[in-house]
Coordinates of C-alpha atoms and ligand atoms in Angstrom, one line a residue:
M216 CA 89.4 91.7 74.1
D217 CA 87.1 88.8 74.7
I218 CA 87.6 88.4 78.5
R219 CA 86.5 84.7 78.4
G220 CA 89.2 82.5 80.0
H221 CA 91.4 85.4 81.0
A222 CA 92.3 86.5 84.5
A223 CA 90.8 89.8 85.9
V224 CA 91.5 91.6 89.1
V225 CA 88.8 93.8 90.7
T226 CA 89.7 96.0 93.6
G227 CA 87.0 97.0 96.0
G228 CA 85.3 93.9 94.6
G229 CA 83.6 93.1 97.9
S230 CA 80.9 95.8 97.5
G231 CA 78.9 98.1 95.2
L232 CA 80.3 98.8 91.7
G233 CA 83.3 96.4 92.2
A234 CA 81.0 93.5 93.3
A235 CA 78.8 94.1 90.2
T236 CA 81.8 94.2 88.0
A237 CA 83.2 90.9 89.5
R238 CA 79.8 89.3 88.8
R239 CA 79.6 90.6 85.2
L240 CA 83.2 89.6 84.4
A241 CA 82.7 86.1 85.8
A242 CA 79.5 85.8 83.8
A243 CA 81.5 86.7 80.7
G244 CA 83.9 83.8 81.5
A245 CA 86.7 85.7 83.2
R246 CA 88.6 84.2 86.2
V247 CA 88.1 86.9 88.8
A248 CA 90.2 87.8 91.8
V249 CA 88.2 90.0 94.2
L250 CA 90.6 92.3 96.2
D251 CA 89.3 94.2 99.1
V252 CA 90.3 95.4 102.6
N253 CA 87.1 93.8 103.8
M254 CA 87.9 90.1 103.5
D255 CA 84.4 88.9 104.5
A256 CA 82.8 90.9 101.7
A257 CA 85.4 89.8 99.2
Q258 CA 84.9 86.2 100.1
G259 CA 81.2 86.5 99.7
V260 CA 81.5 87.8 96.2
A261 CA 84.3 85.5 95.2
S262 CA 82.4 82.4 96.3
E263 CA 79.4 83.6 94.4
V264 CA 81.3 84.0 91.2
G265 CA 83.7 81.1 91.5
G266 CA 86.7 83.4 91.9
I267 CA 89.2 84.0 94.6
A268 CA 89.2 86.5 97.4
V269 CA 92.4 88.3 98.4
R270 CA 92.8 90.8 101.2
C271 CA 94.5 93.9 99.9
D272 CA 94.9 97.5 100.9
V273 CA 95.4 99.2 97.5
S274 CA 97.3 102.1 99.1
D275 CA 100.0 99.8 100.5
A276 CA 102.9 99.0 98.0
D277 CA 103.9 95.7 99.6
A278 CA 100.3 94.5 100.3
A279 CA 99.3 95.2 96.7
A280 CA 102.3 93.3 95.3
A281 CA 101.6 90.4 97.6
A282 CA 97.9 90.4 96.6
L283 CA 98.6 90.5 92.9
A284 CA 101.2 87.6 93.4
E285 CA 98.5 85.6 95.1
A286 CA 96.0 86.3 92.3
R287 CA 98.6 85.5 89.7
A288 CA 99.4 82.1 91.3
A289 CA 95.8 81.1 91.2
H290 CA 94.7 82.5 87.8
G291 CA 97.8 83.7 85.9
A292 CA 98.7 87.3 85.2
A293 CA 95.6 89.5 84.8
R294 CA 94.7 90.9 81.4
L295 CA 92.2 93.3 83.1
L296 CA 92.6 95.4 86.2
V297 CA 89.5 97.2 87.4
N298 CA 90.1 99.8 90.1
C299 CA 87.0 100.2 92.2
A300 CA 88.4 100.5 95.7
G301 CA 87.6 103.9 97.0
I302 CA 86.4 106.0 100.0
G303 CA 84.3 109.1 100.0
V304 CA 84.7 111.5 102.9
A305 CA 82.8 114.8 103.1
K306 CA 84.6 117.5 105.0
R307 CA 84.8 121.3 104.7
I308 CA 88.1 122.9 104.1
L309 CA 87.3 125.4 106.8
G310 CA 84.7 124.1 109.2
R311 CA 83.5 125.0 112.7
E312 CA 86.5 123.4 114.2
G313 CA 88.9 125.2 112.0
P314 CA 90.9 124.1 108.9
Q315 CA 90.4 120.5 107.7
A316 CA 93.0 118.1 109.2
L317 CA 95.7 117.5 106.6
G318 CA 95.6 113.8 107.4
D319 CA 91.9 113.7 106.3
F320 CA 92.8 115.1 102.9
E321 CA 95.9 112.8 102.6
R322 CA 93.9 109.7 103.4
V323 CA 91.4 110.2 100.6
I324 CA 94.1 110.9 98.1
R325 CA 96.1 108.0 99.4
V326 CA 93.3 105.4 98.9
N327 CA 91.6 106.8 95.8
L328 CA 94.4 108.1 93.7
V329 CA 97.7 106.7 95.0
G330 CA 95.9 103.3 95.5
S331 CA 94.6 103.3 91.9
F332 CA 98.1 104.2 90.6
N333 CA 99.7 101.6 92.9
M334 CA 97.5 98.8 91.4
L335 CA 98.0 100.1 87.9
R336 CA 101.8 100.1 88.0
L337 CA 102.0 96.6 89.4
A338 CA 99.3 95.1 87.2
V339 CA 100.8 96.5 84.0
A340 CA 104.2 95.0 84.9
D341 CA 102.5 91.6 84.9
M342 CA 100.4 92.4 81.8
S343 CA 103.5 93.4 79.8
T344 CA 104.8 89.8 80.1
L345 CA 101.7 88.3 78.5
E346 CA 101.4 87.1 74.9
P347 CA 99.9 89.7 72.7
L348 CA 96.4 89.1 71.4
E349 CA 94.7 90.6 68.3
D350 CA 96.2 94.0 67.3
G351 CA 99.0 93.3 69.8
E352 CA 96.7 93.9 72.8
R353 CA 98.0 92.6 76.1
G354 CA 95.5 94.0 78.5
L355 CA 93.8 97.0 80.0
V356 CA 93.2 98.9 83.2
V357 CA 89.8 100.6 84.0
S358 CA 89.8 103.0 86.9
T359 CA 86.9 104.6 88.6
A360 CA 86.8 108.4 88.7
S361 CA 83.6 110.3 89.5
V362 CA 81.6 113.2 88.1
A363 CA 82.9 115.0 91.2
A364 CA 86.2 115.2 89.4
Y365 CA 84.5 117.9 87.3
E366 CA 81.8 119.3 89.5
G367 CA 82.9 118.7 93.0
Q368 CA 80.5 119.9 95.7
V369 CA 81.1 121.8 98.9
G370 CA 82.8 119.3 101.2
Q371 CA 84.2 117.2 98.4
A372 CA 87.6 119.0 98.0
A373 CA 89.7 115.8 98.8
Y374 CA 87.4 113.4 97.0
S375 CA 87.1 115.6 93.9
A376 CA 90.9 116.1 93.9
S377 CA 91.5 112.4 94.2
K378 CA 89.1 111.6 91.3
A379 CA 90.5 114.5 89.2
G380 CA 93.9 112.8 89.7
I381 CA 92.5 109.6 88.1
V382 CA 91.2 111.7 85.2
G383 CA 94.7 113.3 84.8
L384 CA 96.5 109.9 85.0
T385 CA 94.4 108.2 82.3
L386 CA 95.8 109.8 79.1
P387 CA 99.6 109.8 80.0
A388 CA 99.3 106.2 81.2
A389 CA 97.6 105.1 78.0
R390 CA 100.2 106.9 75.9
E391 CA 103.1 105.4 77.8
L392 CA 101.7 101.9 78.0
A393 CA 100.6 101.8 74.3
Q394 CA 104.1 100.3 73.5
F395 CA 103.1 97.2 75.4
G396 CA 99.6 97.0 73.9
I397 CA 98.0 98.0 77.2
R398 CA 95.0 100.3 77.2
V399 CA 94.0 102.6 80.1
M400 CA 90.4 103.8 80.6
A401 CA 88.4 105.4 83.4
I402 CA 84.7 105.7 84.1
A403 CA 83.3 108.7 85.9
P404 CA 80.0 107.5 87.5
G405 CA 77.3 109.9 88.5
L406 CA 75.0 108.7 91.4
F407 CA 74.8 104.9 91.8
F408 CA 72.8 102.8 94.1
T409 CA 75.5 101.1 96.2
P410 CA 75.8 100.4 99.9
M411 CA 77.1 104.0 100.2
M412 CA 73.7 105.3 99.0
Q413 CA 71.7 102.6 100.6
G414 CA 72.7 104.0 104.0
L415 CA 70.9 107.3 103.2
P416 CA 67.2 107.8 104.1
E417 CA 64.8 106.8 101.4
E418 CA 63.6 110.3 100.7
V419 CA 67.2 111.4 100.2
Q420 CA 67.8 108.6 97.8
A421 CA 64.6 109.5 95.9
S422 CA 65.6 113.2 95.7
L423 CA 69.1 112.3 94.5
G424 CA 67.6 110.0 91.9
A425 CA 65.2 112.7 90.8
S426 CA 68.1 115.1 90.1
V427 CA 69.2 112.9 87.2
P428 CA 67.8 114.2 83.9
F429 CA 67.3 110.7 82.4
P430 CA 66.9 108.0 83.4
R431 CA 65.4 109.7 86.5
R432 CA 66.9 107.4 89.1
L433 CA 70.1 106.3 90.7
G434 CA 72.4 104.3 88.4
K435 CA 72.4 100.5 88.8
P436 CA 75.8 98.9 89.6
E437 CA 75.1 96.5 86.7
E438 CA 75.2 99.5 84.3
F439 CA 78.7 100.4 85.5
A440 CA 79.7 96.7 85.1
D441 CA 78.4 96.6 81.6
L442 CA 80.5 99.6 80.7
V443 CA 83.6 97.9 82.1
L444 CA 83.0 95.0 79.8
T445 CA 82.4 97.3 76.9
C446 CA 85.8 99.0 77.6
A447 CA 87.4 95.5 77.5
E448 CA 85.6 94.5 74.3
N449 CA 86.1 97.7 72.3
R450 CA 89.8 98.1 71.5
A451 CA 89.3 101.6 70.1
L452 CA 88.6 102.9 73.6
N453 CA 91.8 104.2 75.1
G454 CA 93.1 107.1 77.1
E455 CA 89.6 108.4 77.8
V456 CA 87.3 109.0 80.8
I457 CA 83.6 108.1 80.1
R458 CA 80.9 109.9 82.1
L459 CA 78.2 107.4 83.1
D460 CA 75.7 109.8 84.7
G461 CA 72.3 110.1 82.9
A462 CA 73.3 113.8 82.0
L463 CA 73.6 114.7 85.7
R464 CA 75.7 117.8 86.5
L465 CA 76.2 118.2 90.3
P466 CA 75.2 121.5 91.8
P467 CA 77.5 123.3 94.2
R468 CA 75.9 121.6 97.2
Ligands
NAD1315 P1 81.5 100.8 98.2 O1 81.8 101.4 99.5 O2 80.2 100.0 98.1 O3 82.7 99.8 97.8 C1 84.0 100.2 97.9 C2 84.8 99.0 98.3 O4 86.2 99.4 98.4 C3 84.5 98.4 99.7 O5 84.3 97.0 99.6 C4 85.7 98.8 100.5 O6 85.9 97.8 101.5 C5 86.8 98.8 99.5 N1 87.9 99.6 99.9 C6 88.0 100.8 100.6 N2 89.2 101.1 100.8 C7 90.0 100.2 100.3 C8 91.4 100.0 100.3 N3 92.3 100.9 100.8 N4 91.9 98.9 99.7 C9 91.1 97.9 99.1 N5 89.7 98.1 99.2 C10 89.2 99.2 99.8 O7 81.5 102.0 97.2 P2 81.0 102.1 95.6 O8 79.8 103.0 95.7 O9 80.9 100.7 95.0 O10 82.2 102.8 95.0 C11 83.2 102.2 94.2 C12 84.0 103.3 93.5 O11 83.2 104.1 92.7 C13 84.7 104.2 94.5 O12 86.0 104.6 94.0 C14 83.8 105.5 94.5 O13 84.5 106.6 94.8 C15 83.3 105.4 93.0 N6 82.1 106.1 92.8 C16 80.9 105.7 93.3 C17 79.7 106.4 93.0 C18 78.4 106.0 93.6 O14 77.4 106.8 93.4 N7 78.3 104.9 94.3 C19 79.8 107.6 92.2 C20 81.0 107.9 91.7 C21 82.2 107.2 91.9

């Protein structure tokens, strides 16, 4: 799909991979709604790209429906949903204080996995009402997994499980939504230079970057955004998770 002139929704669009995606989609001519729990961040990106900012907690059914309604009122139903909202919490299953609190595990699953599904189910309801384009295509959803879905490290049980859930969701969703001409893709990034990483000491950033076979550095958010656009443009991509990691395979710790 040529995204020009179409509406797109980017969750977690106030920062990092989502912000880069919002910029890339706007540059390609999309009308972009930037959804985030952090309204200041969303507003900053939205005003930069000529889009709209909408406050949204992706894990809340009512808030997500209201946010999509607001985006729809401004831009029309979205042809593209990009799920970038996510949290990463490192905690051992059995630490010094005993077993991990169940609430910690639930929260990561709630935001990363339930949140991505929540946005998907609501966005595709809108998409299914749109006029079909070439090949009968109505739209697509691109969610963000992680290489931790495959090689989760010590401390990443909840995060890895949440991202593995996104991997598992991708094919059945693509199969089911094919009848509406809606594609479902996911991207599994390796290590990317986003605010999450920028908070780490420089030598840690450098050593993480050096662990990537090639290119020997952290990924650029723009490289993630480029792949989102490729997913939109290439209709043969469907039901698949693409690793974007410079051949990185995470070690156990
Ligand atoms: P980031 O922290 O820079 O951005 C995440 C954004 O999501 C923030 O603006 C935050 O406010 C928002 N957010 C958090 N919880 C939310 C909620 N409940 N509802 C709506 N918005 C919410 O992080 P990032 O590095 O850009 O990561 C984006 C996605 O990519 C995440 O899903 C992350 O797990 C995934 N990822 C990142 C990397 C990396 O190296 N940076 C690697 C693999 C996967």
